[in-house]
Every structure is written in C-alpha cells, then in structure tokens.
Coordinates of C-alpha atoms and ligand atoms in Angstrom, one line a residue:
M1 CA -14.6 -22.1 -85.2
Q2 CA -11.7 -21.8 -82.8
Q3 CA -8.2 -22.4 -83.4
H4 CA -5.4 -23.9 -81.4
E5 CA -2.1 -24.9 -82.3
I6 CA -2.8 -28.7 -80.7
V7 CA -5.4 -30.3 -79.2
V8 CA -5.3 -33.3 -76.2
I9 CA -8.6 -35.0 -75.5
G10 CA -8.9 -36.0 -71.9
A11 CA -6.9 -34.6 -68.9
G12 CA -6.0 -38.0 -67.2
P13 CA -1.8 -38.7 -66.7
A14 CA -1.4 -39.5 -70.6
G15 CA -3.3 -35.9 -71.6
A16 CA -1.8 -34.5 -68.4
V17 CA 2.1 -35.2 -69.5
A18 CA 1.9 -35.1 -73.4
S19 CA 0.0 -31.5 -72.8
T20 CA 2.7 -30.6 -70.8
L21 CA 5.6 -32.0 -72.4
L22 CA 4.2 -29.8 -75.7
K23 CA 3.8 -26.5 -73.9
R24 CA 7.6 -26.9 -72.7
K25 CA 8.4 -27.1 -76.1
G26 CA 6.5 -23.9 -76.6
H27 CA 3.6 -25.2 -78.1
N28 CA 0.0 -23.4 -77.6
V29 CA -1.9 -26.4 -76.4
L30 CA -6.0 -27.0 -75.2
M31 CA -6.8 -29.9 -73.1
L32 CA -10.2 -30.8 -73.1
E33 CA -11.4 -33.2 -70.4
R34 CA -15.8 -34.8 -70.2
Q35 CA -15.5 -34.8 -66.8
Q36 CA -15.3 -32.2 -63.3
F37 CA -11.6 -32.5 -62.1
P38 CA -11.6 -34.7 -59.3
R39 CA -12.9 -37.9 -60.4
F40 CA -12.3 -41.5 -59.7
S41 CA -10.2 -43.4 -61.5
I42 CA -9.2 -46.9 -61.1
G43 CA -4.8 -47.7 -61.5
E44 CA -3.7 -46.4 -58.4
S45 CA -0.1 -48.1 -57.9
L46 CA 2.7 -46.6 -60.2
L47 CA 5.6 -47.8 -60.9
A48 CA 9.2 -46.4 -60.5
H49 CA 9.9 -45.8 -64.3
C50 CA 6.9 -43.4 -65.0
L51 CA 8.2 -40.8 -62.6
E52 CA 10.7 -40.2 -65.1
F53 CA 8.1 -38.5 -67.4
V54 CA 6.3 -36.5 -64.2
E55 CA 10.0 -35.5 -63.5
E56 CA 10.6 -34.4 -67.2
A57 CA 7.0 -32.4 -67.5
G58 CA 8.3 -30.6 -64.2
M59 CA 5.4 -32.1 -61.9
M60 CA 7.8 -34.1 -59.5
E61 CA 7.6 -31.1 -56.9
A62 CA 3.8 -30.9 -56.8
V63 CA 3.7 -34.3 -56.8
H64 CA 5.9 -34.9 -53.8
A65 CA 3.8 -32.4 -52.2
A66 CA 0.7 -34.1 -52.1
G67 CA 1.6 -36.6 -49.5
F68 CA 1.2 -39.9 -51.5
Q69 CA 2.0 -43.1 -50.2
V70 CA 6.1 -44.1 -51.1
K71 CA 5.7 -47.6 -53.3
N72 CA 9.0 -49.5 -53.4
G73 CA 8.2 -52.9 -54.7
A74 CA 5.8 -55.7 -55.1
A75 CA 4.8 -58.4 -53.1
F76 CA 3.2 -61.4 -53.8
A77 CA 1.8 -64.3 -52.0
C78 CA -0.6 -67.4 -52.5
G79 CA -1.3 -69.9 -49.8
D80 CA 1.7 -69.8 -47.5
L81 CA 3.8 -68.5 -49.8
Y82 CA 5.2 -64.8 -50.2
T83 CA 8.0 -63.1 -52.0
D84 CA 8.5 -59.6 -53.4
F85 CA 10.7 -57.5 -55.1
D86 CA 12.4 -54.2 -54.2
F87 CA 12.1 -51.8 -57.1
R88 CA 15.7 -50.4 -55.6
D89 CA 17.3 -53.4 -56.2
K90 CA 16.8 -54.1 -60.2
F91 CA 19.0 -54.1 -63.2
T92 CA 18.3 -51.0 -65.1
P93 CA 19.3 -47.6 -63.8
G94 CA 16.3 -45.0 -62.9
P95 CA 14.5 -44.1 -60.2
G96 CA 13.5 -46.8 -57.6
T97 CA 10.8 -45.7 -55.5
T98 CA 7.1 -44.2 -56.5
F99 CA 3.6 -43.5 -55.1
Q100 CA 0.5 -45.2 -54.6
V101 CA -2.1 -42.6 -55.2
E102 CA -5.3 -42.2 -54.6
R103 CA -6.3 -41.4 -58.5
A104 CA -8.7 -38.3 -58.6
K105 CA -6.2 -36.2 -56.1
F106 CA -2.7 -37.2 -58.3
D107 CA -4.9 -36.5 -61.3
Q108 CA -5.8 -33.6 -60.0
V109 CA -1.9 -32.6 -59.4
L110 CA -1.2 -33.2 -62.9
A111 CA -4.0 -31.6 -64.5
N112 CA -3.3 -28.4 -62.4
E113 CA 0.7 -28.8 -62.9
A114 CA -0.4 -28.7 -66.9
E115 CA -2.2 -25.5 -66.1
R116 CA 0.1 -23.8 -64.1
Q117 CA 2.9 -23.9 -66.9
G118 CA 0.0 -22.8 -69.5
V119 CA -1.6 -25.5 -70.8
E120 CA -5.0 -24.4 -71.4
V121 CA -7.8 -26.3 -69.2
R122 CA -11.6 -27.1 -69.9
Y123 CA -13.4 -29.3 -67.8
R124 CA -17.1 -30.7 -68.7
Q125 CA -16.2 -30.7 -72.4
E126 CA -16.5 -33.6 -74.2
V127 CA -15.7 -34.1 -77.9
V128 CA -18.3 -36.0 -79.5
A129 CA -17.0 -36.1 -83.4
A130 CA -14.0 -36.2 -85.5
R131 CA -12.7 -35.2 -88.8
F132 CA -9.3 -35.3 -90.0
D133 CA -10.0 -34.8 -94.1
G134 CA -9.3 -31.5 -94.5
T135 CA -6.5 -29.8 -94.6
Q136 CA -6.7 -29.2 -90.8
P137 CA -8.4 -32.2 -88.0
E138 CA -11.6 -30.3 -86.4
L139 CA -13.1 -31.9 -83.3
D140 CA -16.8 -31.0 -82.9
V141 CA -17.0 -30.1 -78.4
R142 CA -19.9 -30.4 -76.3
D143 CA -19.6 -28.1 -73.5
A144 CA -21.8 -28.6 -70.0
Q145 CA -24.5 -26.2 -71.3
G146 CA -24.9 -28.9 -74.3
N147 CA -23.6 -25.9 -76.7
E148 CA -21.6 -27.4 -79.4
Y149 CA -18.5 -25.6 -80.8
T150 CA -15.7 -27.0 -83.4
V151 CA -11.8 -26.6 -82.7
Q152 CA -9.7 -26.6 -85.5
S153 CA -5.9 -27.5 -84.5
H154 CA -2.7 -28.8 -86.4
F155 CA -2.6 -31.8 -84.6
V156 CA -4.6 -33.8 -82.0
L157 CA -3.7 -36.0 -79.4
D158 CA -6.5 -38.8 -77.9
A159 CA -5.9 -39.8 -74.6
S160 CA -9.6 -40.1 -73.5
G161 CA -8.8 -43.6 -71.8
Y162 CA -11.2 -45.7 -71.6
G163 CA -13.7 -43.1 -73.6
R164 CA -11.3 -44.0 -76.6
V165 CA -12.8 -41.3 -78.6
L166 CA -11.0 -41.3 -81.7
A167 CA -10.8 -45.4 -81.7
R168 CA -14.8 -45.0 -82.0
L169 CA -15.0 -42.1 -84.4
C170 CA -12.7 -43.4 -86.8
D171 CA -13.3 -47.1 -86.5
L172 CA -9.8 -48.3 -85.4
E173 CA -11.3 -50.5 -82.8
K174 CA -9.4 -53.8 -82.8
P175 CA -10.4 -57.0 -80.1
S176 CA -7.8 -57.4 -77.2
S177 CA -5.6 -60.6 -77.3
L178 CA -6.1 -61.0 -74.2
P179 CA -9.6 -62.4 -73.1
P180 CA -11.7 -60.6 -71.1
R181 CA -11.7 -60.2 -67.4
K182 CA -13.3 -57.8 -64.9
A183 CA -12.7 -56.7 -61.5
I184 CA -14.5 -55.6 -58.1
F185 CA -13.1 -53.1 -55.9
T186 CA -13.2 -50.7 -53.3
H187 CA -11.2 -48.5 -50.7
I188 CA -11.7 -49.3 -47.1
E189 CA -9.9 -48.3 -44.1
D190 CA -8.0 -51.0 -43.6
R191 CA -7.0 -50.7 -39.9
I192 CA -4.1 -53.5 -40.6
I193 CA -2.2 -53.8 -37.0
D194 CA 0.1 -57.0 -38.6
P195 CA 3.6 -55.5 -37.8
G196 CA 4.9 -57.4 -41.3
F197 CA 3.0 -55.7 -43.1
D198 CA 4.6 -53.7 -46.2
R199 CA 2.5 -50.6 -46.5
E200 CA 5.5 -49.7 -49.5
K201 CA 4.3 -52.5 -51.8
I202 CA 1.5 -53.3 -53.8
L203 CA 0.2 -57.1 -52.5
I204 CA -0.7 -58.9 -55.0
T205 CA -2.6 -62.6 -53.7
V206 CA -3.4 -65.3 -55.8
H207 CA -6.3 -67.3 -54.9
P208 CA -5.0 -70.6 -53.0
Q209 CA -7.4 -73.1 -55.3
Q210 CA -7.9 -70.6 -59.0
R211 CA -4.7 -69.0 -60.3
G212 CA -7.1 -67.3 -62.7
I213 CA -8.1 -65.3 -59.5
W214 CA -6.3 -62.9 -58.0
Y215 CA -6.3 -59.5 -55.7
W216 CA -4.3 -56.1 -55.4
L217 CA -4.2 -54.1 -51.9
I218 CA -2.9 -50.9 -52.6
P219 CA -1.9 -49.2 -49.6
F220 CA -2.4 -45.5 -49.1
S221 CA -1.0 -42.8 -46.8
G222 CA -3.8 -42.3 -44.2
G223 CA -4.6 -45.9 -43.1
R224 CA -6.3 -46.4 -46.2
C225 CA -6.2 -49.0 -49.0
S226 CA -7.5 -50.1 -52.2
I227 CA -8.8 -53.3 -52.5
G228 CA -10.1 -55.6 -55.4
V229 CA -10.2 -58.9 -56.9
V230 CA -9.6 -59.6 -60.9
G231 CA -10.8 -62.9 -62.4
S232 CA -12.7 -63.7 -65.9
E233 CA -16.6 -64.2 -65.6
T234 CA -16.6 -67.5 -65.4
L235 CA -14.3 -68.0 -62.6
F236 CA -16.0 -65.2 -60.2
G237 CA -19.2 -67.6 -60.6
D238 CA -23.1 -66.8 -60.0
Q239 CA -22.8 -62.5 -59.2
S240 CA -26.3 -61.8 -58.8
G241 CA -26.1 -60.6 -55.4
D242 CA -25.1 -57.7 -53.3
L243 CA -21.3 -56.6 -55.0
M244 CA -19.8 -55.6 -52.2
Q245 CA -20.9 -59.2 -50.9
T246 CA -19.4 -60.7 -53.7
L247 CA -16.3 -59.1 -53.0
R248 CA -16.1 -60.0 -49.6
T249 CA -16.3 -63.9 -50.0
L250 CA -13.5 -63.7 -52.8
I251 CA -11.6 -62.0 -50.2
D252 CA -12.2 -64.5 -47.4
A253 CA -10.8 -67.6 -49.5
A254 CA -8.3 -65.6 -49.4
P255 CA -6.3 -66.5 -46.1
N256 CA -3.7 -64.1 -46.0
L257 CA -5.7 -61.3 -46.6
K258 CA -8.8 -62.4 -44.3
R259 CA -5.9 -62.6 -41.8
L260 CA -4.4 -58.8 -42.4
L261 CA -8.4 -57.1 -42.5
P262 CA -10.0 -58.4 -39.6
N263 CA -10.4 -54.7 -38.5
A264 CA -10.9 -53.0 -41.5
I265 CA -14.2 -50.4 -42.6
W266 CA -15.7 -51.3 -45.0
D267 CA -16.6 -48.2 -45.8
T268 CA -17.3 -47.3 -49.8
P269 CA -19.3 -49.0 -51.7
A270 CA -17.9 -51.6 -54.2
N271 CA -17.4 -50.8 -57.9
T272 CA -16.5 -52.9 -60.5
I273 CA -15.6 -52.4 -64.4
G274 CA -15.3 -55.6 -66.9
G275 CA -14.1 -55.9 -70.5
Y276 CA -11.1 -53.2 -70.3
S277 CA -8.9 -55.2 -72.4
A278 CA -8.8 -52.9 -75.3
N279 CA -6.6 -52.5 -78.9
V280 CA -6.7 -50.2 -81.9
K281 CA -5.9 -51.1 -85.6
S282 CA -3.4 -48.0 -85.5
L283 CA -1.4 -45.6 -83.2
Y284 CA -1.8 -42.7 -85.2
G285 CA -3.2 -41.7 -88.8
P286 CA -3.1 -38.2 -90.2
G287 CA -3.1 -35.5 -87.9
Y288 CA -3.7 -37.2 -84.8
A289 CA -2.1 -39.8 -82.3
L290 CA -3.7 -42.0 -79.5
L291 CA -2.4 -42.2 -76.1
G292 CA -2.4 -44.5 -73.3
N293 CA -5.8 -46.4 -73.1
A294 CA -7.5 -44.5 -75.5
A295 CA -4.9 -46.7 -77.6
E296 CA -4.3 -50.4 -76.1
F297 CA -5.0 -51.8 -72.2
L298 CA -3.6 -54.8 -71.6
D299 CA -4.7 -56.0 -67.8
P300 CA -3.6 -54.8 -64.4
V301 CA -1.5 -57.0 -63.0
F302 CA 1.2 -55.5 -63.3
S303 CA 0.2 -52.2 -62.7
S304 CA 1.6 -50.5 -66.2
G305 CA -1.3 -48.9 -67.4
V306 CA 0.2 -45.2 -66.1
T307 CA 3.7 -46.3 -67.3
I308 CA 2.9 -47.1 -70.7
A309 CA 0.3 -44.1 -71.1
L310 CA 3.4 -41.7 -70.0
R311 CA 6.2 -43.3 -72.0
S312 CA 3.5 -42.8 -75.4
S313 CA 3.3 -39.6 -74.1
K314 CA 6.5 -38.7 -74.2
L315 CA 7.0 -40.4 -77.3
A316 CA 4.5 -38.4 -79.0
A317 CA 4.8 -35.4 -77.4
D318 CA 8.7 -35.6 -78.9
A319 CA 7.4 -36.6 -82.6
V320 CA 4.5 -33.6 -82.2
H321 CA 7.2 -31.2 -81.3
R322 CA 9.4 -32.4 -84.4
Q323 CA 6.3 -32.5 -86.9
L324 CA 5.3 -28.9 -86.2
G325 CA 8.7 -27.7 -86.8
G326 CA 8.7 -28.7 -90.3
E327 CA 10.5 -32.3 -89.9
T328 CA 9.1 -35.4 -91.7
V329 CA 8.0 -37.8 -88.7
N330 CA 7.7 -41.5 -89.2
W331 CA 4.9 -42.3 -87.1
Q332 CA 5.8 -46.3 -87.2
A333 CA 9.4 -46.2 -86.6
D334 CA 9.3 -43.0 -84.4
F335 CA 6.2 -43.7 -82.1
T336 CA 4.2 -47.3 -82.4
D337 CA 7.9 -49.5 -83.1
P338 CA 9.8 -47.7 -79.6
L339 CA 6.4 -47.7 -77.8
M340 CA 5.4 -51.4 -78.6
I341 CA 8.9 -52.8 -77.2
G342 CA 7.5 -52.1 -73.7
V343 CA 4.1 -53.2 -74.4
E344 CA 4.9 -56.2 -75.8
T345 CA 7.2 -57.0 -72.9
F346 CA 4.3 -56.6 -70.5
R347 CA 2.0 -58.9 -73.0
A348 CA 4.4 -61.6 -72.5
Y349 CA 4.6 -61.4 -68.6
V350 CA 0.9 -60.5 -68.3
H351 CA -0.2 -64.1 -71.2
G352 CA 2.5 -65.7 -68.8
W353 CA 0.9 -64.5 -65.5
Y354 CA -2.6 -66.0 -66.7
D355 CA -1.2 -69.4 -67.5
G356 CA 1.0 -69.7 -64.0
V357 CA 4.1 -69.9 -65.5
F358 CA 4.8 -66.3 -64.3
Q359 CA 3.6 -67.1 -61.1
D360 CA 5.7 -70.1 -60.9
V361 CA 9.0 -68.1 -61.6
V362 CA 7.8 -65.0 -59.0
F363 CA 7.3 -67.8 -56.0
Y364 CA 10.5 -69.8 -57.0
E365 CA 12.4 -69.7 -53.9
N366 CA 15.7 -70.3 -55.2
A367 CA 16.1 -67.9 -57.7
Q368 CA 19.7 -66.3 -58.9
P369 CA 19.9 -62.9 -57.4
D370 CA 20.5 -61.0 -61.3
V371 CA 17.6 -62.7 -62.7
R372 CA 15.4 -61.8 -59.9
R373 CA 17.0 -58.2 -60.5
M374 CA 16.0 -58.4 -63.8
I375 CA 12.1 -59.0 -63.2
S376 CA 12.3 -56.5 -60.6
S377 CA 13.3 -54.2 -63.7
I378 CA 10.1 -55.0 -65.2
L379 CA 8.0 -55.1 -62.3
A380 CA 9.2 -51.3 -61.6
G381 CA 8.2 -50.7 -65.3
Y382 CA 11.5 -50.7 -67.2
A383 CA 10.2 -53.1 -70.0
W384 CA 11.8 -50.8 -72.8
D385 CA 15.6 -51.7 -71.8
T386 CA 16.5 -53.8 -74.2
S387 CA 19.6 -54.6 -72.5
N388 CA 17.7 -56.5 -70.2
P389 CA 17.5 -60.2 -71.7
F390 CA 13.8 -60.5 -70.7
V391 CA 12.9 -57.7 -72.4
A392 CA 14.7 -58.5 -75.7
D393 CA 13.5 -61.7 -75.8
P394 CA 10.0 -62.2 -72.9
Q395 CA 8.6 -65.2 -74.3
R396 CA 11.6 -67.2 -74.6
R397 CA 13.6 -66.3 -71.4
L398 CA 10.0 -66.5 -69.8
R399 CA 9.4 -70.2 -71.2
V400 CA 12.8 -71.5 -70.3
L401 CA 13.1 -69.5 -67.0
G402 CA 9.8 -71.1 -66.3
E403 CA 10.7 -74.8 -67.2
L404 CA 13.6 -74.3 -64.8
C405 CA 10.7 -73.0 -61.6
K406 CA 9.0 -76.2 -62.4
P407 CA 7.9 -78.2 -60.3
T408 CA 5.9 -75.9 -57.9
A409 CA 4.0 -75.7 -54.8
L410 CA 1.2 -74.2 -56.5
T411 CA -2.2 -76.1 -57.6
V412 CA -3.5 -75.8 -61.0
Ligands
FAD1 P1 -7.4 -42.1 -68.0 O1 -7.0 -42.1 -66.8 O2 -8.8 -43.3 -68.3 O3 -7.9 -40.7 -68.7 C1 -9.0 -40.3 -69.5 C2 -9.8 -38.9 -69.6 O4 -10.1 -38.8 -70.5 C3 -10.5 -39.0 -68.5 O5 -10.0 -38.1 -67.7 C4 -12.2 -39.0 -69.0 O6 -12.9 -38.2 -68.0 C5 -11.4 -38.3 -70.5 N1 -12.2 -38.4 -71.6 C6 -12.8 -39.7 -71.6 N2 -13.6 -39.2 -72.8 C7 -13.5 -38.4 -73.5 C8 -13.9 -37.0 -74.1 N3 -15.1 -37.5 -75.4 N4 -14.2 -35.6 -74.2 C9 -13.1 -35.6 -73.1 N5 -12.4 -35.9 -72.5 C10 -12.8 -37.3 -72.2 N6 -2.9 -48.7 -64.0 C11 -1.6 -48.9 -63.2 O7 -0.8 -47.8 -63.4 N7 -1.9 -49.3 -61.8 C12 -2.9 -49.8 -61.5 O8 -2.6 -50.3 -60.4 C13 -3.9 -49.8 -62.0 N8 -4.6 -50.9 -62.0 C14 -5.5 -51.3 -62.6 C15 -7.0 -51.6 -62.2 C16 -8.2 -52.4 -63.3 C17 -9.5 -52.9 -62.7 C18 -7.9 -51.7 -64.4 C19 -8.8 -51.5 -65.2 C20 -6.8 -50.9 -64.9 C21 -6.0 -50.6 -63.5 N9 -4.7 -49.5 -64.1 C22 -3.9 -49.3 -63.9 C23 -4.9 -48.8 -65.7 C24 -4.8 -47.6 -65.6 O9 -6.5 -47.3 -64.9 C25 -4.6 -46.9 -67.3 O10 -4.0 -47.5 -67.8 C26 -4.6 -45.2 -66.8 O11 -5.4 -44.6 -65.7 C27 -4.4 -44.5 -68.2 O12 -4.3 -43.1 -68.0 P2 -4.8 -42.1 -69.5 O13 -4.2 -41.2 -69.0 O14 -4.7 -43.3 -70.4 O15 -6.6 -42.1 -69.2

C-alpha cells in the first residue's frame, strides 16, 4: 500500500495543470499515466482563455519556448463565403492569442513542467480499479510489467480523458445530449502557397451541400497541418473503402480546401474517432472529482475541449486545496455549477451550429461590430463571462440573432 496526498489519473492537459496547481499550493501529488509520452492526442487548436491556466501553472515560458504556431482567431468558409473572427478583437478582457499545437509535444511539455515543479509523474501506470467506500480513496494500479499495487490518498482527480476511468468504474456514465458523430483526420505537409491563407487561424469549412459535415484545417509551425472532417455516420455514407481515400474524397468536395491543397504531401495514415461525445451523472463524489474529458465532452467544432478541461482543473484544484486545509467544500456550488456556465454556453452554440442557426450568424455579412466582438469572445474561450449577453442567455440570444441573420445564401 502506497500513500500519497493527492493522486491524479492521466497526464493530459487537465491532469498536468491540476497536479501542478496543487503542487504549487504545497501539496504532495502523484500523477499516473497509462501511456509512455510523447503520445498522439487529438485536439490541436487551443483557445485564448486556456492560456490563463497554463500561465497560473507556471508553464507559459516552456510553452513559448516550444515554438508552436501562434493562433489569433478562427476563420469559417462555405462555398464562396468566408469570414474570420480575430480573438484580439473581443468583448472579454484576457489573452487574445494562443497556439495550434501538435498534442504529442504540447502534452509532453506540460507533463515535463509538472515534473519539474515537483509533481511525481509515473508513465505506463494504468489505474484499473477504484474504491471510495473506506476512510480513504484507494486506486489499484497496473505497472508496465503487469504488476499491481494499491495507492491510498486523501483525494483523487480523474483526468483520464477518453479513458473515462471513474465514469466506468463508479457507474457514472450518462449518454450525451448530442447525437454520435465521427471524425476522420490526418497530418499533412500542406505546401500551401496561397498568400491569402492565414496560418494564424484555424479554418473551419462547411461542406457546400451538407451543413452537418464540416472540416478543420489547423496549421502547425514548420509547414504542416492537421486536417479532418466531422459528420454523422449516415452523412459520411459508405466507408467500406480506404480511410485516407474517404478523407480525400470528402476534402475534394470542399472547393476552397481543394484549391488550397493541390501540392500537399499526404504522408501520414488517416485515423478515425467516433462516439466521442459523452457525459456523466455527477462530476464529483466522496473523495474524487472528474476533470476535462473524463467528465463531459461536447463536440470538437469550437475547439473548446482543452479550455473546458483546464477550467475544470483550476476549479477542482482550488476546491481540493480548501478541503484538505480543513474547510467544508460544497462541490456542487464551488465546482460543478461554475464549470457548467461555460459548458452550457458551448452546448448552446454546438446545437446551433448543427441546426444551422449559428452558421447563419457566423456568415452574416452585416453583423454589428459589438455583436461580433461578443461572439469572438466565446470563440476565444471566454464562455464563462456572464457580462457577455451571449453567455448570460445563450439559447435565447442565439435564437433572436439567428432570426436576424436569415435568410442565408446557404442551402440546407
Ligand atoms: P486527454 O488529453 O485525453 O488525457 C487523458 C490521459 O489519461 C491520456 O494521456 C491517457 O493515456 C490517460 N489515461 C486514460 N486512462 C488511464 C488509466 N486507466 N490510467 C492512467 N492514465 C489513463 N479540443 C481542443 O481544445 N481543440 C481542438 O481543436 C479539439 N479538436 C478535437 C477534435 C476531435 C475530433 C475530438 C474528438 C476532440 C477534439 N478536442 C479538441 C477535444 C480534446 O481532444 C480533449 O478535450 C482534450 O484532449 C481533453 O484533455 P484531457 O486532459 O481531459 O484528456
């Protein structure tokens, strides 16, 4: 039986930032990671707001030094329509730029920073069982050689992402409010020569005929890009053939992408991920809390995953610190409720994206500058700023704005 004050499951962004924030508050933290880093992860376009937590964890210098592609906004295209939002021109104060990152490298930078600041990081250690019914939480861990040991602690943070360790082990799984969708993606050497192409923005392209299908193009530093397409299984149609061929056929259906990528080198096998939207019955229980994707994941369209993950890390780290210091923490009021403000904001815009209303808003050509600034804030990740009317009342505001932005040149 090993003893640690706090155990964090998973060394992705949520785990690395939560464990470092707690270490900086003077706690003893063990972070257990199933894989050996560096390892691939999807989720490469960051939002500006998430850098506030990277900064608070003392990791900004290392992130800057890694030389990632700077990102200052999001561009949207559909047929001949094009618009972009600059995160520096936004309603909410805070950073206006961020990065587009190869996650293998980014996650390694954060985990190394956690270790440098005193977190004990153990790779190739898989949490296989959890007990929260005794006086202290206990986790059973399987090491790289297949040996098992038990760790006892005062608190467990589950940051296991798509591993969803405690959701599975503690019967917390709950279906998502969003229908299942899937993504096919790869990395390319893009060789884009179009002088109008803005490498400092993610490019989101809507399929010209089917608005439920959209593409991401995320430029990295060094002339490479992440490219992917998202849609429901039925919209994608028959995929019995080669995955790369399916991806390239879908990309060829978007004229702006076809125009941008005539010289691209498709040197990396395509990959696919599906059914990623997930939810849980509760974000906390006696002796544990769930962070990032280990709790709820909505949808990739607004690149909100890492930002929600880091916001949850910050809220949980503060609450755990207070609890271990002897204070009574109301996990619903101090953790779940504040986190859900931003999650519900993004949820409203994700639903609006797929039912077409938010697409109408994004492509509307006569939008007032102050309204665009409020939308830009949300796209930059400031989805918790309730002084922004589009955060305070997202569904109603979006419906009203959607009416104003109709009719559209797009065909459903
Ligand atoms: P992860 O980064 O998944 O880290 C979890 C870690 O836990 C992993 O390293 C895993 O190995 C480890 N683990 C799992 N099980 C165990 C176990 N039993 N024991 C020990 N360790 C374990 N987000 C964005 O911000 N921007 C984007 O552009 C974006 N694009 C996306 C595109 C798609 C198609 C999808 C599906 C998602 C996208 N996301 C994006 C979301 C993003 O991938 C996640 O939100 C983000 O990675 C969550 O971080 P995390 O730290 O919670 O989990």
